[in-house]
Amino acid sequence: MDVGPNARIRFGRGVRFMRDFTGHFYGDVTVGDGVFFNRGCYVAAYSGLTIGNHCLFGEGVSIHDENHVVGRGFEPIATRGFEVKPIVIGNNVWAGAKATILQGVHIGDNAVIGANAVVTRDVPADTIVGGIPARVLREVKESSLPVEQRNKATEAIWLKDTFILPIVKLSAIGQVNREPDRNNKSPLPYGANWHSNSNGHRLKPARLQQLPQYLSDTPIIDP
């Protein structure tokens, strides 16, 4: 993270950044509770950025409150400088993988931004947008699943992402040959301990043994 001398940054509780996050924070940056940035996200906030509570940003999402000044003339684009406008992202917004959010936009609560979309204008609340440039595809409707079932599914997905998938993808982060030490300390920064089964090869975080019983019937990738 690159933080400017005049930046004012406020993070809520439970904000999580996965690997390869890049941030240039030079303006006022406010990030609400429970916000999650997946791998490879890029955030440039030179003017201002406000993100509400419980937002999810998929792999490779880019957020830019700055843009090159363009126009006619012979001056090289690289020397024309930048124009900056603050970005406001509401609560419970989900931006799919490799979506791009550009300067000056306001994204309403509960909006969904499709993968690879480029957001150049305001997004109304409770809508799904996609495309280049992004446009409204339809409205977000309340899930028909019972609340209890939705909560169980959500917990299962978060546990899978945090504790299991990093083990499955060890080769992708250069630790395929790294074994956990004999003191059961995890080589990954996820706070989970390891154990091996009888063949000594298939490893799981020991905390998986403490999952609620209903997860035994939930599809979860098993390393």
PDB file of C-alpha atoms in Angstrom:
ATOM      1  CA  MET A   1       0.000   0.000   0.000  1.00  0.00           C
ATOM      2  CA  ASP A   2       1.218   3.466  -0.926  1.00  0.00           C
ATOM      3  CA  VAL A   3      -0.081   6.111   1.499  1.00  0.00           C
ATOM      4  CA  GLY A   4       0.370   9.815   0.807  1.00  0.00           C
ATOM      5  CA  PRO A   5       1.344  12.351   3.480  1.00  0.00           C
ATOM      6  CA  ASN A   6      -2.094  14.007   3.468  1.00  0.00           C
ATOM      7  CA  ALA A   7      -4.180  10.853   3.216  1.00  0.00           C
ATOM      8  CA  ARG A   8      -6.902  10.181   5.767  1.00  0.00           C
ATOM      9  CA  ILE A   9      -7.780   6.507   5.933  1.00  0.00           C
ATOM     10  CA  ARG A  10     -10.524   4.866   7.972  1.00  0.00           C
ATOM     11  CA  PHE A  11     -11.074   1.100   7.838  1.00  0.00           C
ATOM     12  CA  GLY A  12     -14.015  -0.621   9.503  1.00  0.00           C
ATOM     13  CA  ARG A  13     -13.983  -3.961  11.278  1.00  0.00           C
ATOM     14  CA  GLY A  14     -13.178  -7.158   9.454  1.00  0.00           C
ATOM     15  CA  VAL A  15     -11.739  -5.622   6.277  1.00  0.00           C
ATOM     16  CA  ARG A  16      -9.743  -8.273   4.411  1.00  0.00           C
ATOM     17  CA  PHE A  17      -7.164  -8.004   1.642  1.00  0.00           C
ATOM     18  CA  MET A  18      -6.018 -11.081  -0.247  1.00  0.00           C
ATOM     19  CA  ARG A  19      -2.629 -11.423  -1.917  1.00  0.00           C
ATOM     20  CA  ASP A  20      -1.343  -8.992  -4.557  1.00  0.00           C
ATOM     21  CA  PHE A  21      -3.525  -6.090  -3.453  1.00  0.00           C
ATOM     22  CA  THR A  22      -2.231  -2.706  -4.652  1.00  0.00           C
ATOM     23  CA  GLY A  23      -3.430   0.540  -3.119  1.00  0.00           C
ATOM     24  CA  HIS A  24      -2.435   4.161  -3.763  1.00  0.00           C
ATOM     25  CA  PHE A  25      -4.123   6.184  -1.040  1.00  0.00           C
ATOM     26  CA  TYR A  26      -3.560   9.932  -1.257  1.00  0.00           C
ATOM     27  CA  GLY A  27      -7.010  11.328  -0.469  1.00  0.00           C
ATOM     28  CA  ASP A  28      -9.792  10.570   1.992  1.00  0.00           C
ATOM     29  CA  VAL A  29     -10.459   6.829   2.043  1.00  0.00           C
ATOM     30  CA  THR A  30     -13.266   5.260   4.074  1.00  0.00           C
ATOM     31  CA  VAL A  31     -13.883   1.508   3.950  1.00  0.00           C
ATOM     32  CA  GLY A  32     -16.810   0.072   5.911  1.00  0.00           C
ATOM     33  CA  ASP A  33     -17.162  -3.105   7.952  1.00  0.00           C
ATOM     34  CA  GLY A  34     -16.722  -6.559   6.458  1.00  0.00           C
ATOM     35  CA  VAL A  35     -15.319  -5.460   3.097  1.00  0.00           C
ATOM     36  CA  PHE A  36     -13.396  -8.120   1.160  1.00  0.00           C
ATOM     37  CA  PHE A  37     -10.825  -7.548  -1.597  1.00  0.00           C
ATOM     38  CA  ASN A  38      -9.900 -10.695  -3.485  1.00  0.00           C
ATOM     39  CA  ARG A  39      -6.540 -11.375  -5.096  1.00  0.00           C
ATOM     40  CA  GLY A  40      -5.028  -8.802  -7.411  1.00  0.00           C
ATOM     41  CA  CYS A  41      -7.332  -5.873  -6.655  1.00  0.00           C
ATOM     42  CA  TYR A  42      -6.040  -2.392  -7.509  1.00  0.00           C
ATOM     43  CA  VAL A  43      -7.291   0.802  -5.861  1.00  0.00           C
ATOM     44  CA  ALA A  44      -6.151   4.325  -6.751  1.00  0.00           C
ATOM     45  CA  ALA A  45      -7.665   6.992  -4.493  1.00  0.00           C
ATOM     46  CA  TYR A  46      -6.091  10.386  -5.079  1.00  0.00           C
ATOM     47  CA  SER A  47      -9.226  12.442  -4.504  1.00  0.00           C
ATOM     48  CA  GLY A  48     -11.550  10.353  -2.354  1.00  0.00           C
ATOM     49  CA  LEU A  49     -13.061   6.905  -2.039  1.00  0.00           C
ATOM     50  CA  THR A  50     -15.948   5.771   0.148  1.00  0.00           C
ATOM     51  CA  ILE A  51     -16.919   2.095   0.345  1.00  0.00           C
ATOM     52  CA  GLY A  52     -19.897   0.998   2.426  1.00  0.00           C
ATOM     53  CA  ASN A  53     -20.324  -2.079   4.587  1.00  0.00           C
ATOM     54  CA  HIS A  54     -20.115  -5.711   3.453  1.00  0.00           C
ATOM     55  CA  CYS A  55     -18.902  -5.128  -0.092  1.00  0.00           C
ATOM     56  CA  LEU A  56     -17.145  -7.844  -2.099  1.00  0.00           C
ATOM     57  CA  PHE A  57     -14.564  -7.180  -4.797  1.00  0.00           C
ATOM     58  CA  GLY A  58     -13.632 -10.122  -7.005  1.00  0.00           C
ATOM     59  CA  GLU A  59     -10.206 -11.013  -8.338  1.00  0.00           C
ATOM     60  CA  GLY A  60      -8.525  -8.254 -10.294  1.00  0.00           C
ATOM     61  CA  VAL A  61     -11.092  -5.507  -9.667  1.00  0.00           C
ATOM     62  CA  SER A  62      -9.723  -2.015 -10.391  1.00  0.00           C
ATOM     63  CA  ILE A  63     -10.995   1.208  -8.817  1.00  0.00           C
ATOM     64  CA  HIS A  64      -9.648   4.507 -10.196  1.00  0.00           C
ATOM     65  CA  ASP A  65     -10.680   7.975  -9.067  1.00  0.00           C
ATOM     66  CA  GLU A  66      -8.160   9.455 -11.518  1.00  0.00           C
ATOM     67  CA  ASN A  67      -7.853   9.545 -15.293  1.00  0.00           C
ATOM     68  CA  HIS A  68      -5.528  11.042 -17.880  1.00  0.00           C
ATOM     69  CA  VAL A  69      -6.578  14.373 -19.345  1.00  0.00           C
ATOM     70  CA  VAL A  70      -7.404  13.828 -23.008  1.00  0.00           C
ATOM     71  CA  GLY A  71      -8.120  16.236 -25.841  1.00  0.00           C
ATOM     72  CA  ARG A  72      -6.823  17.649 -29.054  1.00  0.00           C
ATOM     73  CA  GLY A  73      -3.382  19.143 -29.321  1.00  0.00           C
ATOM     74  CA  PHE A  74       0.219  18.150 -29.660  1.00  0.00           C
ATOM     75  CA  GLU A  75       1.054  17.845 -25.979  1.00  0.00           C
ATOM     76  CA  PRO A  76       1.959  14.240 -25.099  1.00  0.00           C
ATOM     77  CA  ILE A  77      -0.764  12.459 -23.133  1.00  0.00           C
ATOM     78  CA  ALA A  78       1.767  11.525 -20.456  1.00  0.00           C
ATOM     79  CA  THR A  79       2.459  15.177 -19.591  1.00  0.00           C
ATOM     80  CA  ARG A  80      -1.131  16.444 -19.481  1.00  0.00           C
ATOM     81  CA  GLY A  81      -1.645  15.321 -15.925  1.00  0.00           C
ATOM     82  CA  PHE A  82      -4.715  13.754 -14.362  1.00  0.00           C
ATOM     83  CA  GLU A  83      -8.233  14.755 -13.478  1.00  0.00           C
ATOM     84  CA  VAL A  84      -9.643  13.275 -10.283  1.00  0.00           C
ATOM     85  CA  LYS A  85     -13.185  12.812  -8.981  1.00  0.00           C
ATOM     86  CA  PRO A  86     -14.206  10.919  -5.816  1.00  0.00           C
ATOM     87  CA  ILE A  87     -15.969   7.553  -5.964  1.00  0.00           C
ATOM     88  CA  VAL A  88     -18.790   6.464  -3.654  1.00  0.00           C
ATOM     89  CA  ILE A  89     -19.714   2.780  -3.366  1.00  0.00           C
ATOM     90  CA  GLY A  90     -22.734   1.910  -1.232  1.00  0.00           C
ATOM     91  CA  ASN A  91     -23.420  -0.989   1.117  1.00  0.00           C
ATOM     92  CA  ASN A  92     -23.529  -4.642   0.085  1.00  0.00           C
ATOM     93  CA  VAL A  93     -22.108  -4.068  -3.393  1.00  0.00           C
ATOM     94  CA  TRP A  94     -20.540  -6.971  -5.274  1.00  0.00           C
ATOM     95  CA  ALA A  95     -18.073  -6.285  -8.095  1.00  0.00           C
ATOM     96  CA  GLY A  96     -17.229  -9.348 -10.180  1.00  0.00           C
ATOM     97  CA  ALA A  97     -13.753 -10.380 -11.303  1.00  0.00           C
ATOM     98  CA  LYS A  98     -11.797  -7.824 -13.347  1.00  0.00           C
ATOM     99  CA  ALA A  99     -14.510  -5.188 -13.188  1.00  0.00           C
ATOM    100  CA  THR A 100     -13.264  -1.602 -13.476  1.00  0.00           C
ATOM    101  CA  ILE A 101     -14.826   1.315 -11.588  1.00  0.00           C
ATOM    102  CA  LEU A 102     -13.839   4.729 -12.918  1.00  0.00           C
ATOM    103  CA  GLN A 103     -13.741   8.221 -11.469  1.00  0.00           C
ATOM    104  CA  GLY A 104     -16.720  10.156 -10.222  1.00  0.00           C
ATOM    105  CA  VAL A 105     -19.264   7.336 -10.128  1.00  0.00           C
ATOM    106  CA  HIS A 106     -21.773   6.601  -7.371  1.00  0.00           C
ATOM    107  CA  ILE A 107     -22.782   2.958  -6.956  1.00  0.00           C
ATOM    108  CA  GLY A 108     -25.987   2.385  -5.013  1.00  0.00           C
ATOM    109  CA  ASP A 109     -26.647  -0.148  -2.260  1.00  0.00           C
ATOM    110  CA  ASN A 110     -27.010  -3.832  -3.186  1.00  0.00           C
ATOM    111  CA  ALA A 111     -25.748  -3.301  -6.738  1.00  0.00           C
ATOM    112  CA  VAL A 112     -23.996  -6.109  -8.617  1.00  0.00           C
ATOM    113  CA  ILE A 113     -21.311  -5.313 -11.189  1.00  0.00           C
ATOM    114  CA  GLY A 114     -20.677  -8.072 -13.702  1.00  0.00           C
ATOM    115  CA  ALA A 115     -17.246  -9.530 -14.385  1.00  0.00           C
ATOM    116  CA  ASN A 116     -15.117  -7.463 -16.797  1.00  0.00           C
ATOM    117  CA  ALA A 117     -17.611  -4.575 -16.735  1.00  0.00           C
ATOM    118  CA  VAL A 118     -16.343  -0.998 -16.994  1.00  0.00           C
ATOM    119  CA  VAL A 119     -18.381   1.380 -14.832  1.00  0.00           C
ATOM    120  CA  THR A 120     -18.277   4.900 -16.257  1.00  0.00           C
ATOM    121  CA  ARG A 121     -21.532   6.307 -14.846  1.00  0.00           C
ATOM    122  CA  ASP A 122     -23.681   6.036 -11.721  1.00  0.00           C
ATOM    123  CA  VAL A 123     -25.208   2.647 -10.890  1.00  0.00           C
ATOM    124  CA  PRO A 124     -28.700   2.676  -9.315  1.00  0.00           C
ATOM    125  CA  ALA A 125     -29.282   0.742  -6.107  1.00  0.00           C
ATOM    126  CA  ASP A 126     -30.632  -2.809  -6.377  1.00  0.00           C
ATOM    127  CA  THR A 127     -29.531  -3.320  -9.976  1.00  0.00           C
ATOM    128  CA  ILE A 128     -27.219  -5.640 -11.891  1.00  0.00           C
ATOM    129  CA  VAL A 129     -24.984  -3.959 -14.465  1.00  0.00           C
ATOM    130  CA  GLY A 130     -22.590  -5.369 -17.030  1.00  0.00           C
ATOM    131  CA  GLY A 131     -20.780  -4.610 -20.256  1.00  0.00           C
ATOM    132  CA  ILE A 132     -18.421  -1.959 -21.607  1.00  0.00           C
ATOM    133  CA  PRO A 133     -19.530   0.607 -20.693  1.00  0.00           C
ATOM    134  CA  ALA A 134     -21.661  -0.929 -17.950  1.00  0.00           C
ATOM    135  CA  ARG A 135     -25.428  -0.640 -18.329  1.00  0.00           C
ATOM    136  CA  VAL A 136     -28.354  -1.856 -16.249  1.00  0.00           C
ATOM    137  CA  LEU A 137     -29.303  -5.447 -17.098  1.00  0.00           C
ATOM    138  CA  ARG A 138     -32.008  -6.034 -14.522  1.00  0.00           C
ATOM    139  CA  GLU A 139     -33.051  -5.369 -10.940  1.00  0.00           C
ATOM    140  CA  VAL A 140     -31.808  -7.346  -7.965  1.00  0.00           C
ATOM    141  CA  LYS A 141     -34.552  -9.473  -6.442  1.00  0.00           C
ATOM    142  CA  GLU A 142     -34.715 -10.809  -2.912  1.00  0.00           C
ATOM    143  CA  SER A 143     -33.548 -14.406  -2.625  1.00  0.00           C
ATOM    144  CA  SER A 144     -36.294 -17.007  -2.317  1.00  0.00           C
ATOM    145  CA  LEU A 145     -34.134 -19.167  -0.030  1.00  0.00           C
ATOM    146  CA  PRO A 146     -34.996 -19.121   3.685  1.00  0.00           C
ATOM    147  CA  VAL A 147     -32.724 -16.852   5.724  1.00  0.00           C
ATOM    148  CA  GLU A 148     -31.317 -19.767   7.753  1.00  0.00           C
ATOM    149  CA  GLN A 149     -30.325 -21.653   4.614  1.00  0.00           C
ATOM    150  CA  ARG A 150     -28.694 -18.563   3.103  1.00  0.00           C
ATOM    151  CA  ASN A 151     -26.675 -17.991   6.274  1.00  0.00           C
ATOM    152  CA  LYS A 152     -25.428 -21.583   6.265  1.00  0.00           C
ATOM    153  CA  ALA A 153     -24.388 -21.385   2.626  1.00  0.00           C
ATOM    154  CA  THR A 154     -22.610 -18.085   3.226  1.00  0.00           C
ATOM    155  CA  GLU A 155     -20.665 -19.463   6.180  1.00  0.00           C
ATOM    156  CA  ALA A 156     -19.649 -22.523   4.181  1.00  0.00           C
ATOM    157  CA  ILE A 157     -18.366 -20.394   1.295  1.00  0.00           C
ATOM    158  CA  TRP A 158     -16.339 -18.098   3.547  1.00  0.00           C
ATOM    159  CA  LEU A 159     -14.780 -21.017   5.380  1.00  0.00           C
ATOM    160  CA  LYS A 160     -13.950 -22.716   2.106  1.00  0.00           C
ATOM    161  CA  ASP A 161     -12.257 -19.627   0.724  1.00  0.00           C
ATOM    162  CA  THR A 162     -10.317 -18.871   3.862  1.00  0.00           C
ATOM    163  CA  PHE A 163      -9.172 -22.282   4.976  1.00  0.00           C
ATOM    164  CA  ILE A 164      -9.385 -24.781   2.124  1.00  0.00           C
ATOM    165  CA  LEU A 165      -8.810 -23.123  -1.227  1.00  0.00           C
ATOM    166  CA  PRO A 166      -5.408 -21.659  -0.306  1.00  0.00           C
ATOM    167  CA  ILE A 167      -4.231 -25.205   0.378  1.00  0.00           C
ATOM    168  CA  VAL A 168      -5.584 -26.516  -2.914  1.00  0.00           C
ATOM    169  CA  LYS A 169      -3.780 -23.736  -4.781  1.00  0.00           C
ATOM    170  CA  LEU A 170      -0.404 -23.946  -3.057  1.00  0.00           C
ATOM    171  CA  SER A 171       1.393 -24.318  -6.381  1.00  0.00           C
ATOM    172  CA  ALA A 172      -0.041 -21.012  -7.558  1.00  0.00           C
ATOM    173  CA  ILE A 173       1.611 -19.125  -4.706  1.00  0.00           C
ATOM    174  CA  GLY A 174       4.979 -20.849  -4.805  1.00  0.00           C
ATOM    175  CA  GLN A 175       4.580 -23.029  -1.717  1.00  0.00           C
ATOM    176  CA  VAL A 176       3.798 -26.394  -3.271  1.00  0.00           C
ATOM    177  CA  ASN A 177       6.944 -27.942  -1.796  1.00  0.00           C
ATOM    178  CA  ARG A 178       6.716 -26.260   1.557  1.00  0.00           C
ATOM    179  CA  GLU A 179       5.619 -28.570   4.338  1.00  0.00           C
ATOM    180  CA  PRO A 180       4.207 -27.404   7.659  1.00  0.00           C
ATOM    181  CA  ASP A 181       6.634 -27.674  10.510  1.00  0.00           C
ATOM    182  CA  ARG A 182       6.316 -30.276  13.237  1.00  0.00           C
ATOM    183  CA  ASN A 183       4.875 -27.739  15.664  1.00  0.00           C
ATOM    184  CA  ASN A 184       1.699 -27.591  13.550  1.00  0.00           C
ATOM    185  CA  LYS A 185       2.261 -23.978  12.541  1.00  0.00           C
ATOM    186  CA  SER A 186       0.652 -23.069   9.251  1.00  0.00           C
ATOM    187  CA  PRO A 187       2.915 -21.828   6.429  1.00  0.00           C
ATOM    188  CA  LEU A 188      -0.006 -19.659   5.274  1.00  0.00           C
ATOM    189  CA  PRO A 189      -1.184 -16.469   6.986  1.00  0.00           C
ATOM    190  CA  TYR A 190      -4.742 -17.642   7.578  1.00  0.00           C
ATOM    191  CA  GLY A 191      -4.478 -18.534  11.246  1.00  0.00           C
ATOM    192  CA  ALA A 192      -5.220 -22.228  10.741  1.00  0.00           C
ATOM    193  CA  ASN A 193      -3.204 -25.146  12.049  1.00  0.00           C
ATOM    194  CA  TRP A 194      -2.489 -28.232   9.977  1.00  0.00           C
ATOM    195  CA  HIS A 195      -2.793 -31.969  10.442  1.00  0.00           C
ATOM    196  CA  SER A 196      -2.114 -34.935   8.175  1.00  0.00           C
ATOM    197  CA  ASN A 197      -4.125 -38.093   7.720  1.00  0.00           C
ATOM    198  CA  SER A 198      -2.791 -41.631   7.865  1.00  0.00           C
ATOM    199  CA  ASN A 199      -0.927 -41.420   4.553  1.00  0.00           C
ATOM    200  CA  GLY A 200       0.835 -38.250   5.648  1.00  0.00           C
ATOM    201  CA  HIS A 201       0.170 -36.391   2.404  1.00  0.00           C
ATOM    202  CA  ARG A 202      -3.306 -34.874   2.387  1.00  0.00           C
ATOM    203  CA  LEU A 203      -3.251 -31.851   4.644  1.00  0.00           C
ATOM    204  CA  LYS A 204      -6.123 -29.867   6.085  1.00  0.00           C
ATOM    205  CA  PRO A 205      -6.381 -27.046   8.582  1.00  0.00           C
ATOM    206  CA  ALA A 206      -7.174 -28.550  11.953  1.00  0.00           C
ATOM    207  CA  ARG A 207      -9.904 -25.947  12.452  1.00  0.00           C
ATOM    208  CA  LEU A 208     -11.986 -27.744   9.849  1.00  0.00           C
ATOM    209  CA  GLN A 209     -12.680 -30.368  12.488  1.00  0.00           C
ATOM    210  CA  GLN A 210     -14.606 -27.725  14.416  1.00  0.00           C
ATOM    211  CA  LEU A 211     -17.058 -26.831  11.634  1.00  0.00           C
ATOM    212  CA  PRO A 212     -20.776 -27.112  12.341  1.00  0.00           C
ATOM    213  CA  GLN A 213     -22.288 -30.490  11.554  1.00  0.00           C
ATOM    214  CA  TYR A 214     -24.369 -29.186   8.636  1.00  0.00           C
ATOM    215  CA  LEU A 215     -21.229 -28.487   6.643  1.00  0.00           C
ATOM    216  CA  SER A 216     -20.691 -32.221   6.216  1.00  0.00           C
ATOM    217  CA  ASP A 217     -23.533 -32.126   3.671  1.00  0.00           C
ATOM    218  CA  THR A 218     -22.286 -28.979   1.948  1.00  0.00           C
ATOM    219  CA  PRO A 219     -20.142 -29.278  -1.212  1.00  0.00           C
ATOM    220  CA  ILE A 220     -16.676 -28.071  -0.213  1.00  0.00           C
ATOM    221  CA  ILE A 221     -13.434 -28.679  -2.080  1.00  0.00           C
ATOM    222  CA  ASP A 222     -11.341 -31.125  -0.097  1.00  0.00           C
ATOM    223  CA  PRO A 223      -7.588 -31.003  -0.601  1.00  0.00           C
TER     224      PRO A 223
END
